[in-house]
Structures are given as C-alpha cells and as structure tokens.
C-alpha cells in the first residue's frame, strides 16, 4: 500500500477509533512539541561569517571516529529549508518547537565583541515565522557546540568560559527576548561533560574524573549566572531552565538499591542537587566518594571542585521548571569497589550498568523501549526534589531508514501512556512533552546511521527531501487532540501496517 494512503488510513483509525471517554486525554494546558539542535540539522557550517565550533573541528579532523565517516557540514540543511521545516511543524500541529542556537553563528569569534548580522537574521526569521505559525519557540542556548575559539582557551574547564557564556546569553536575551518565552541554558551537561572530556565526543579530551568535574562545575556556575541575569537584569517575559538527562536507573536486585540511587545521584543529582535540593551543593554521596577516592589516590585535594557558600546560595532554585531528557532504562548493580590508579567518573560512581535483552531494541545500542522506566524517573524526580514542575524536553527512539516506523509508533504510544499515568495517577507535575526529533539529523558519533525523525530526510536528494513517517501521523493526532488513541486502535494499526 502506498505510504500516503497508509497515513490517511492511520489518521482515520486514530481519530475515530474509540469514544472520547475511552481515550486517555492529557490535562487542558498540557503542551506537545518536537525538538532539534543546531549542529545536527542546520548545515551551512561556514556560511557567511559563522565561526567554527568544536564539532566542526572534531568531525573534520577525525572523520575516522564518526561511525559512517560523515560530518554535519550540510546535514538536513535546515538553514536553507527553514520555511519547509516550519511547514512540517504546522502539519504536525505541535504547540512549540525546541531548537538550539549555534553560539558560533551568532558570535563568530565566540566573544560578544562581534555579532553576526547574518546569524541574527537567520534566527530572527525562524522565531518570527514560528510565531506567525502559532508555534512557540523554546530555545536551547547551548547544545554541545562550543565555539572552537573558546575551546582553545580550555573550553569548559576554564572558569572564564562561564563569563563568556553569560555575555552570549545577554546578546540572546537582548536580541530575541522580546519574542522568546522559554529558554534552556544547557542541554545535557552530564553527557557532554562526560563524553567530551572523558569519552569520544568533541572536543575529544580524555580526562574522565578530572576535566569532567571541572566542566560540570563551570556549567553550573554559568547556568546560575545566566538565570540571575535573566531574572534580575533583563525584561524577562518567560521562563528559564536547564535540561538534565538520565535513563531510568533500576536496581538489578534488592541488594543493589544503594548502587542504583548512587548512579542517579552521580548522573542526575550532579546537576539537580545544587539547583533543586533544599541544602544545595553537590550530592553528599558524590562529595564523599570523590573526596575519599582522591585521598586514596594520593591527591592533595578532591578532584571534585568546591563551591563557595555564595555559589551554593546563588545556584539554589535557579530553574522555573526543570527540563528532562530521557530515553531508556538500565539495570544497576554494585561495582567492584577497587580504587583505580587512573581516576575516572566510572570508578567514582562504582556501578555496573546493563540492559535486559528482552526489552525491545532500537537502532541505537544504548536505547531500548522501556516505558515503565519513564514513569519511574518522573516519580523519582517528584519525590527527590519536592515535586518541581517538569517539561520533558526530549524523548524518542531511533530506527533504520524507512517510512514504516511501527516500532517508533509503539515507543511513543507506550511512553505517552506512562506519562499520562505519571501525571494523572501519580500526580507528577509535567507540563509538556517534546519528541526527539522533528526530522532525521546528524547523530553525533553515529553520523547519519541512526534515524530519530518523525520525518525522514533523504540525504542523497538535492533538496534533502523530507517525508513523513507513520509516526508523524500518530504524533500529529496526539498533538492536535491531546488524547491518545485507544490501545485497540493502535494494535489494529500495528497489525495491519507491519
Ligand atoms: C541529545 C540529542 C541526541 C539524542 C539521541 C540526546 O541525548 O540531546 O542531541 O540526538 O539524545 O541520541
């Protein structure tokens, strides 16, 4: 059957299968959106005066490290297909669009001494067109792509970079703040501090257990400075937050409860505890373990930096709502407890992580479809941090290329049911859900091999043709009605469309 016909059929069944009373509907003000990030979709990496970012440099210098040896010089070329992408957003019927601004496109030198007219023009057009289409912009200020000029100064290990981030933030607030109501300072500091300074991502530093913590420390400082800048010095019209990420950490056995909670504190609490807990500062378990291991490794001081009392105070409460990216779940068991000679985040955290092979797989090695983990992480945040309002800024799944993405429909449907239960039954205060991603994009070290889009991008075509997958029809129906189709309708469709 032709894909277009399937999609129409899909819509008919989803829209009419089941009465309103049988359907699960989200609260009245709940919002649905989709997400992307600049480096992953824009292309135009050196258009006009755009500066080089660490991801430009890294993928150019090390094509062999990217799974399919590609780079994001062109990617989905959203820079030149902006209006087309807004059409897709309208077609989906989402209420907001989460995208990121490329620091080096707005400030080509990385510093606020030069503001790019073309860079500002691009984001002005994007924001204006979104608003004209009735779609709210939710802007991520930093999604992994530090200007290379600042990396040359040490990147996030240099405390001065926090000041340069604040300067950048000021430019963004002054330039776009009259129309943007939602700001996210950083996307996933856990992931980029760990993978960029002790893993395989840009900038490719191999200093886990050292630079990872310096990075986290300066990110937290930059976040607090920016929050206060927004609320105290700007004509703030909206809200500001940070997006933290974690897959659910489930204890493998009853005896592993401590290990599982330690993993949650090292991964999520690292950034959430200073911001959301009553006492502030790093989670006690991180402080205690890293101090102790540092001593045993013969360092004169802890590898985990120390906040001044003023910094602890200024970090507390610096979100208006908390952003959560979550995709999957892991089973956690207690680690070997040895003190490694070479420090590392993993040794400090001291757990083993694995996934249950019976959980449905995706096209990403780390991502299995575990909806109950989604409900659990939402409840854990509620219990641990005194019920803060939450916006799910990313959740999604990868497939191989192709339009019949039945596994994506199952994933989204399962996760939305779990989310609905968390909101309605468990009373977790979740205000919005953002699917990752609108279109296929450059999946960092996996290149173009993993597809997360509701719309497929044909990278071989001259105009980077976008085509809706079945999941686009599914998600559009949910975003427009705020209700989930009946399970029977979804099963019927799955069986007929496989
Ligand atoms: C990141 C995205 C990435 C997605 C899928 C998230 O951790 O924010 O940039 O594409 O996961 O891997």
Coordinates of C-alpha atoms and ligand atoms in Angstrom, one line a residue:
X1 CA 0.0 0.0 0.0
X2 CA 1.2 3.5 -0.8
X3 CA 2.6 5.3 2.2
X4 CA 0.3 8.3 1.7
X5 CA -2.7 6.0 1.7
X6 CA -1.5 4.3 4.8
X7 CA -1.0 7.6 6.6
X8 CA -4.6 8.7 5.7
X9 CA -5.9 5.3 6.9
X10 CA -3.8 5.7 10.0
X11 CA -5.4 9.1 10.7
X12 CA -8.9 7.9 10.1
X13 CA -8.5 5.0 12.6
X14 CA -6.7 7.0 15.2
X15 CA -9.1 9.9 15.1
X16 CA -12.3 7.9 15.2
X17 CA -11.3 4.7 16.9
X18 CA -12.9 4.8 20.4
X19 CA -15.1 7.3 22.1
X20 CA -13.7 10.3 24.0
X21 CA -14.5 8.6 27.3
X22 CA -12.4 5.5 26.3
X23 CA -9.4 7.6 25.3
X24 CA -6.7 8.9 27.6
X25 CA -6.5 12.7 27.5
X26 CA -3.9 15.0 28.9
X27 CA -4.7 17.9 31.1
X28 CA -6.1 21.0 29.5
X29 CA -2.9 23.1 29.4
X30 CA -0.5 20.3 28.6
X31 CA 1.6 21.0 25.6
X32 CA 3.2 18.9 22.8
X33 CA 6.3 19.8 20.9
X34 CA 9.2 18.5 18.9
X35 CA 12.9 19.1 19.3
X36 CA 16.1 19.5 17.2
X37 CA 19.5 21.1 17.7
X38 CA 21.5 23.5 15.5
X39 CA 24.6 21.4 14.8
X40 CA 22.5 18.3 14.0
X41 CA 20.2 19.9 11.4
X42 CA 21.3 23.3 10.2
X43 CA 24.3 22.6 7.9
X44 CA 25.7 25.8 6.5
X45 CA 28.7 25.3 8.8
X46 CA 30.7 28.1 7.3
X47 CA 28.0 30.3 5.8
X48 CA 28.8 34.0 5.8
X49 CA 30.9 34.8 8.9
X50 CA 29.9 31.8 11.0
X51 CA 32.7 30.7 13.4
X52 CA 34.0 27.2 13.8
X53 CA 32.5 25.0 16.6
X54 CA 34.2 22.2 18.4
X55 CA 32.0 19.7 16.5
X56 CA 33.1 21.2 13.2
X57 CA 36.7 20.9 14.1
X58 CA 36.4 17.4 15.6
X59 CA 34.4 15.8 12.7
X60 CA 36.8 17.5 10.1
X61 CA 39.9 16.3 11.9
X62 CA 38.7 12.9 12.9
X63 CA 36.3 11.5 10.2
X64 CA 37.5 8.0 11.2
X65 CA 36.0 8.4 14.6
X66 CA 32.5 9.0 13.2
X67 CA 30.7 5.7 12.6
X68 CA 30.0 6.4 8.9
X69 CA 32.8 8.9 8.4
X70 CA 30.3 11.7 7.7
X71 CA 30.1 15.2 9.1
X72 CA 27.3 17.8 9.6
X73 CA 28.6 20.4 7.0
X74 CA 25.3 20.1 5.2
X75 CA 23.2 17.6 7.3
X76 CA 19.5 18.2 6.7
X77 CA 20.4 21.7 5.5
X78 CA 17.7 23.2 7.7
X79 CA 19.5 26.6 7.4
X80 CA 18.3 26.7 3.8
X81 CA 15.0 24.8 4.4
X82 CA 13.7 26.8 7.3
X83 CA 10.3 27.5 5.9
X84 CA 9.8 24.0 4.8
X85 CA 10.6 22.8 8.3
X86 CA 8.1 25.2 9.8
X87 CA 5.5 23.7 7.4
X88 CA 6.2 20.3 8.9
X89 CA 5.7 21.7 12.4
X90 CA 2.3 23.2 11.3
X91 CA 1.4 19.9 9.7
X92 CA 2.1 18.1 13.0
X93 CA 0.0 20.6 14.9
X94 CA 2.6 20.9 17.8
X95 CA 2.3 23.9 20.1
X96 CA 6.0 24.6 20.5
X97 CA 9.3 23.9 18.8
X98 CA 12.5 23.3 20.8
X99 CA 15.6 24.2 18.7
X100 CA 19.0 25.4 19.6
X101 CA 21.0 28.5 18.6
X102 CA 24.6 27.9 17.4
X103 CA 26.8 30.1 19.5
X104 CA 29.4 30.5 16.8
X105 CA 26.7 31.5 14.2
X106 CA 25.6 34.5 16.4
X107 CA 29.0 35.3 17.8
X108 CA 31.6 34.2 15.2
X109 CA 34.6 34.9 17.4
X110 CA 32.9 33.2 20.4
X111 CA 33.0 36.5 22.2
X112 CA 30.4 39.3 22.2
X113 CA 32.7 41.8 20.5
X114 CA 31.3 40.7 17.1
X115 CA 27.7 39.9 16.5
X116 CA 26.9 38.4 13.1
X117 CA 24.2 40.2 11.2
X118 CA 23.5 37.0 9.1
X119 CA 23.4 34.8 12.1
X120 CA 21.0 37.0 13.9
X121 CA 18.9 37.3 10.7
X122 CA 18.5 33.6 10.4
X123 CA 17.3 33.1 14.0
X124 CA 15.1 36.2 13.8
X125 CA 13.4 34.7 10.7
X126 CA 13.0 31.4 12.4
X127 CA 11.4 32.9 15.5
X128 CA 9.2 35.3 13.6
X129 CA 7.9 32.6 11.2
X130 CA 7.3 30.2 14.1
X131 CA 5.2 32.9 16.0
X132 CA 3.3 33.7 12.8
X133 CA 2.5 30.0 12.5
X134 CA 1.2 30.0 16.1
X135 CA 4.1 27.8 17.4
X136 CA 6.0 28.9 20.5
X137 CA 9.8 28.9 20.3
X138 CA 11.6 27.1 23.1
X139 CA 15.3 28.0 22.7
X140 CA 18.3 25.9 23.9
X141 CA 21.2 28.2 24.2
X142 CA 23.9 25.5 24.2
X143 CA 23.5 22.1 22.6
X144 CA 27.1 20.7 22.7
X145 CA 28.6 23.1 20.1
X146 CA 31.1 25.4 21.9
X147 CA 32.9 27.9 19.6
X148 CA 36.4 26.4 18.9
X149 CA 38.0 29.8 19.9
X150 CA 36.8 29.1 23.5
X151 CA 37.9 25.5 23.4
X152 CA 41.4 26.9 22.6
X153 CA 41.2 28.6 26.0
X154 CA 40.5 25.3 27.7
X155 CA 36.8 25.0 27.0
X156 CA 34.5 24.3 29.9
X157 CA 37.5 23.6 32.2
X158 CA 38.3 27.3 32.2
X159 CA 36.2 29.3 34.7
X160 CA 36.3 32.3 32.3
X161 CA 34.2 30.5 29.8
X162 CA 31.3 30.8 32.2
X163 CA 31.6 34.6 31.9
X164 CA 31.7 34.3 28.1
X165 CA 28.6 32.2 28.2
X166 CA 26.9 34.9 30.2
X167 CA 27.9 37.5 27.6
X168 CA 26.5 35.3 24.9
X169 CA 23.3 34.9 26.9
X170 CA 22.9 38.6 27.2
X171 CA 23.1 39.0 23.4
X172 CA 20.4 36.4 23.0
X173 CA 18.1 37.9 25.6
X174 CA 18.6 41.4 24.1
X175 CA 18.1 40.2 20.5
X176 CA 15.4 37.6 20.8
X177 CA 14.0 38.1 24.3
X178 CA 11.1 40.2 23.1
X179 CA 9.6 37.1 21.4
X180 CA 11.1 34.0 23.1
X181 CA 9.3 32.9 26.3
X182 CA 11.2 29.7 27.0
X183 CA 14.9 29.4 27.5
X184 CA 17.1 26.4 28.2
X185 CA 20.7 27.3 29.2
X186 CA 22.3 23.9 28.6
X187 CA 21.3 20.6 27.0
X188 CA 22.6 17.6 29.0
X189 CA 25.7 18.7 30.8
X190 CA 26.1 15.2 32.2
X191 CA 26.5 13.8 28.7
X192 CA 28.7 16.4 27.2
X193 CA 31.0 16.8 30.2
X194 CA 31.5 13.1 30.5
X195 CA 31.7 12.3 26.8
X196 CA 33.5 15.4 25.7
X197 CA 36.1 15.4 28.5
X198 CA 36.3 11.6 29.2
X199 CA 34.9 9.9 26.2
X200 CA 34.7 10.0 22.4
X201 CA 32.7 13.2 21.7
X202 CA 34.1 16.6 20.8
X203 CA 36.4 18.1 22.0
X204 CA 37.9 14.7 22.5
X205 CA 39.5 15.1 25.9
X206 CA 40.4 12.0 27.8
X207 CA 40.3 13.2 31.3
X208 CA 37.4 11.5 33.0
X209 CA 37.4 12.1 36.7
X210 CA 39.2 15.4 36.3
X211 CA 38.1 17.6 33.5
X212 CA 34.6 16.1 33.6
X213 CA 34.1 17.7 37.0
X214 CA 35.7 21.0 36.1
X215 CA 33.3 21.1 33.1
X216 CA 30.3 20.4 35.3
X217 CA 31.4 23.0 37.8
X218 CA 31.7 25.7 35.3
X219 CA 28.5 24.8 33.6
X220 CA 26.7 25.1 36.9
X221 CA 28.3 28.5 37.6
X222 CA 27.4 29.7 34.1
X223 CA 23.8 28.4 34.5
X224 CA 23.3 30.3 37.8
X225 CA 24.9 33.5 36.4
X226 CA 22.6 33.3 33.4
X227 CA 19.5 32.6 35.4
X228 CA 20.1 35.7 37.6
X229 CA 21.0 37.8 34.5
X230 CA 17.6 36.9 33.0
X231 CA 15.5 37.5 36.1
X232 CA 17.4 40.4 37.6
X233 CA 18.8 42.4 34.7
X234 CA 16.5 41.7 31.7
X235 CA 13.0 42.4 31.0
X236 CA 12.2 38.7 31.5
X237 CA 9.0 37.7 29.8
X238 CA 9.2 34.0 30.3
X239 CA 10.9 31.1 32.0
X240 CA 14.4 29.7 32.1
X241 CA 15.6 26.2 32.8
X242 CA 18.4 23.7 32.2
X243 CA 17.8 20.3 30.6
X244 CA 19.3 17.3 32.5
X245 CA 19.4 13.8 31.2
X246 CA 19.2 10.3 32.6
X247 CA 17.9 7.0 31.6
X248 CA 16.0 5.3 34.5
X249 CA 18.4 3.5 36.9
X250 CA 16.7 0.5 38.2
X251 CA 18.3 -1.7 40.9
X252 CA 19.2 -5.1 39.4
X253 CA 18.4 -6.8 42.7
X254 CA 17.2 -5.7 46.2
X255 CA 20.8 -5.6 47.3
X256 CA 21.6 -3.0 44.6
X257 CA 19.3 -0.3 45.8
X258 CA 22.2 1.8 47.1
X259 CA 24.1 1.4 43.9
X260 CA 21.1 2.4 41.8
X261 CA 20.5 5.5 43.9
X262 CA 24.2 6.4 43.8
X263 CA 24.0 6.2 40.0
X264 CA 21.0 8.5 40.0
X265 CA 22.9 11.0 42.1
X266 CA 26.1 10.9 40.0
X267 CA 24.2 11.2 36.8
X268 CA 21.2 13.5 37.5
X269 CA 21.9 14.7 41.0
X270 CA 25.3 16.1 39.9
X271 CA 23.4 19.0 38.4
X272 CA 20.0 18.7 40.0
X273 CA 21.1 18.6 43.6
X274 CA 22.8 22.1 43.6
X275 CA 19.8 23.6 41.9
X276 CA 16.7 21.7 43.2
X277 CA 17.6 20.3 46.7
X278 CA 16.9 22.3 49.9
X279 CA 20.5 22.1 51.1
X280 CA 22.1 22.8 47.6
X281 CA 25.7 21.9 46.6
X282 CA 26.8 18.6 45.1
X283 CA 25.0 15.4 46.2
X284 CA 26.6 14.2 49.5
X285 CA 27.4 10.8 48.0
X286 CA 29.4 12.4 45.2
X287 CA 31.2 14.7 47.6
X288 CA 32.1 11.8 50.0
X289 CA 33.1 9.3 47.4
X290 CA 35.2 11.6 45.2
X291 CA 36.9 13.2 48.2
X292 CA 37.7 9.7 49.6
X293 CA 39.0 8.3 46.3
X294 CA 41.0 11.4 45.6
X295 CA 42.7 10.9 49.0
X296 CA 43.4 7.3 48.4
X297 CA 44.8 8.2 45.0
X298 CA 47.2 10.5 46.8
X299 CA 45.9 13.8 45.5
X300 CA 46.4 16.8 47.9
X301 CA 42.7 17.8 47.3
X302 CA 39.5 16.4 45.9
X303 CA 39.1 16.1 42.2
X304 CA 35.5 17.4 42.6
X305 CA 35.8 21.2 42.9
X306 CA 34.3 23.1 45.8
X307 CA 31.6 25.8 45.5
X308 CA 31.9 28.9 47.7
X309 CA 29.0 29.4 50.1
X310 CA 27.9 32.3 47.8
X311 CA 27.9 30.0 44.8
X312 CA 25.9 27.3 46.7
X313 CA 23.3 30.0 47.5
X314 CA 23.2 31.5 44.1
X315 CA 22.6 28.1 42.4
X316 CA 19.7 27.1 44.6
X317 CA 16.3 27.4 42.9
X318 CA 17.7 28.5 39.5
X319 CA 15.0 26.9 37.4
X320 CA 11.5 28.0 36.7
X321 CA 10.7 24.4 35.6
X322 CA 13.1 21.5 35.2
X323 CA 13.9 20.1 31.7
X324 CA 14.3 16.3 31.4
X325 CA 15.7 14.3 28.5
X326 CA 15.1 10.6 29.0
X327 CA 15.1 7.7 26.5
X328 CA 15.6 4.3 28.2
X329 CA 16.5 2.4 31.3
X330 CA 19.4 0.4 32.8
X331 CA 19.7 -2.3 35.5
X332 CA 22.3 -1.2 38.1
X333 CA 24.5 -3.4 40.2
X334 CA 27.2 -2.7 42.8
X335 CA 30.6 -2.1 41.3
X336 CA 33.9 -3.8 42.2
X337 CA 34.8 -1.1 44.8
X338 CA 38.5 -1.1 44.0
X339 CA 40.3 2.2 43.8
X340 CA 41.7 2.5 40.3
X341 CA 45.1 4.2 39.9
X342 CA 43.8 6.3 37.0
X343 CA 40.9 8.4 38.2
X344 CA 37.6 8.1 36.3
X345 CA 34.0 9.1 36.7
X346 CA 33.1 5.4 36.3
X347 CA 35.4 4.4 39.2
X348 CA 34.0 7.2 41.3
X349 CA 30.4 6.1 40.6
X350 CA 31.3 2.5 41.0
X351 CA 28.3 0.6 39.4
X352 CA 27.8 -1.8 36.6
X353 CA 25.1 -0.9 34.1
X354 CA 23.3 -3.3 31.7
X355 CA 20.1 -3.7 29.9
X356 CA 17.7 -6.6 29.9
X357 CA 17.9 -8.3 26.5
X358 CA 14.2 -8.9 26.5
X359 CA 13.5 -5.1 26.4
X360 CA 12.6 -4.1 22.7
X361 CA 15.7 -2.8 20.9
X362 CA 16.0 0.2 18.7
X363 CA 18.7 1.1 16.1
X364 CA 20.9 2.6 18.9
X365 CA 23.0 0.2 21.1
X366 CA 22.1 2.1 24.3
X367 CA 18.4 2.6 23.6
X368 CA 15.7 0.0 24.5
X369 CA 12.0 0.7 24.7
X370 CA 11.2 0.7 28.5
X371 CA 8.1 2.9 29.2
X372 CA 7.8 1.9 32.8
X373 CA 11.2 3.4 33.3
X374 CA 9.8 6.7 32.1
X375 CA 7.1 6.6 34.8
X376 CA 9.6 5.7 37.4
X377 CA 12.1 8.5 36.6
X378 CA 9.3 11.1 36.7
X379 CA 8.2 9.8 40.1
X380 CA 11.7 9.8 41.4
X381 CA 12.2 13.4 40.4
X382 CA 8.9 14.3 42.1
X383 CA 9.9 12.5 45.4
X384 CA 13.6 13.6 45.4
X385 CA 13.1 17.3 44.6
X386 CA 9.8 18.2 46.2
X387 CA 7.6 17.9 43.2
X388 CA 9.0 20.5 40.8
X389 CA 7.2 21.3 37.5
X390 CA 8.8 19.3 34.7
X391 CA 9.0 19.7 31.0
X392 CA 10.1 16.6 29.0
X393 CA 12.5 18.3 26.6
X394 CA 13.5 15.0 24.8
X395 CA 12.2 11.5 24.4
X396 CA 12.4 9.4 21.3
X397 CA 13.7 6.4 19.5
X398 CA 15.9 5.5 16.5
X399 CA 15.1 3.3 13.5
X400 CA 16.8 2.3 10.3
X401 CA 15.9 4.4 7.3
X402 CA 12.3 3.8 6.0
X403 CA 8.8 5.2 6.4
X404 CA 7.0 2.3 8.1
X405 CA 8.3 3.0 11.6
X406 CA 5.9 0.9 13.5
X407 CA 8.4 0.5 16.4
X408 CA 8.5 4.3 16.8
X409 CA 4.7 4.4 17.0
X410 CA 4.9 1.7 19.7
X411 CA 7.6 3.6 21.5
X412 CA 5.8 6.9 21.6
X413 CA 2.5 5.4 22.4
X414 CA 4.0 3.4 25.3
X415 CA 5.8 6.4 26.7
X416 CA 2.8 8.7 26.4
X417 CA 0.7 6.2 28.3
X418 CA 3.4 6.0 31.0
X419 CA 3.5 9.8 31.1
X420 CA -0.3 10.0 31.3
X421 CA -0.2 7.6 34.3
X422 CA 2.5 9.6 36.0
X423 CA 0.5 12.8 35.6
X424 CA -3.0 11.6 36.3
X425 CA -2.4 8.7 38.8
X426 CA 0.9 9.7 40.5
X427 CA 0.3 13.5 40.3
X428 CA 3.7 14.3 38.9
X429 CA 3.6 17.9 37.7
X430 CA 4.6 17.5 34.0
X431 CA 3.7 20.4 31.7
X432 CA 4.9 19.4 28.3
X433 CA 6.3 16.5 26.2
X434 CA 8.8 17.0 23.4
X435 CA 9.5 14.3 20.8
X436 CA 13.1 14.0 19.6
X437 CA 13.2 14.6 16.8
X438 CA 11.3 16.5 14.1
X439 CA 13.5 15.3 11.3
X440 CA 16.4 12.9 10.9
X441 CA 19.7 14.5 11.9
X442 CA 23.4 14.1 12.4
X443 CA 23.5 11.7 15.4
X444 CA 26.9 12.8 16.6
X445 CA 29.5 10.0 16.5
X446 CA 26.9 7.7 14.8
X447 CA 26.7 10.1 11.9
X448 CA 23.6 9.5 9.8
X449 CA 23.3 5.9 10.6
X450 CA 20.6 6.3 13.3
X451 CA 17.3 8.0 12.4
X452 CA 15.2 9.7 15.1
X453 CA 12.9 11.8 12.9
X454 CA 9.2 11.8 12.6
X455 CA 10.1 12.9 9.1
X456 CA 12.7 11.0 7.0
X457 CA 15.4 13.1 5.4
X458 CA 16.6 11.8 2.0
X459 CA 20.2 12.9 2.3
X460 CA 21.0 11.8 -1.2
X461 CA 18.4 14.1 -2.8
X462 CA 19.4 17.6 -3.9
X463 CA 16.8 19.3 -1.8
X464 CA 17.2 17.0 1.3
X465 CA 13.6 15.8 0.8
X466 CA 11.5 15.4 4.0
X467 CA 8.8 12.7 4.0
X468 CA 6.5 11.9 6.9
X469 CA 6.8 8.6 8.6
X470 CA 3.8 6.8 10.0
X471 CA 4.9 8.1 13.4
X472 CA 4.3 11.7 12.2
X473 CA 0.6 10.8 11.6
X474 CA 0.4 9.2 15.0
X475 CA 2.1 12.1 16.8
X476 CA 0.2 14.7 14.9
X477 CA -3.1 13.1 16.0
X478 CA -2.0 13.2 19.7
X479 CA -0.6 16.8 19.5
X480 CA -3.8 18.0 17.9
X481 CA -6.3 16.3 20.1
X482 CA -4.3 16.0 23.4
X483 CA -5.6 12.5 23.6
X484 CA -4.2 9.0 23.0
X485 CA -5.9 6.6 20.6
X486 CA -7.4 3.6 22.2
X487 CA -5.0 0.6 22.6
X488 CA -7.2 -1.4 20.3
X489 CA -6.8 1.2 17.5
X490 CA -3.0 1.1 18.0
X491 CA -2.9 -2.7 18.0
X492 CA -5.1 -2.8 14.9
X493 CA -2.9 -0.4 13.1
X494 CA 0.3 -2.2 14.1
X495 CA -1.1 -5.5 12.8
X496 CA -2.2 -4.0 9.5
X497 CA 0.8 -1.9 8.8
X498 CA 3.7 -4.2 9.7
Ligands
LIG1 C1 20.8 14.6 22.6 C2 20.5 14.6 21.2 C3 20.7 13.3 20.5 C4 19.7 12.3 21.2 C5 19.7 10.9 20.6 C6 20.1 13.4 23.3 O1 20.9 12.9 24.3 O2 20.4 15.7 23.3 O3 21.4 15.6 20.6 O4 20.5 13.3 19.2 O5 20.0 12.2 22.5 O6 20.9 10.3 20.9

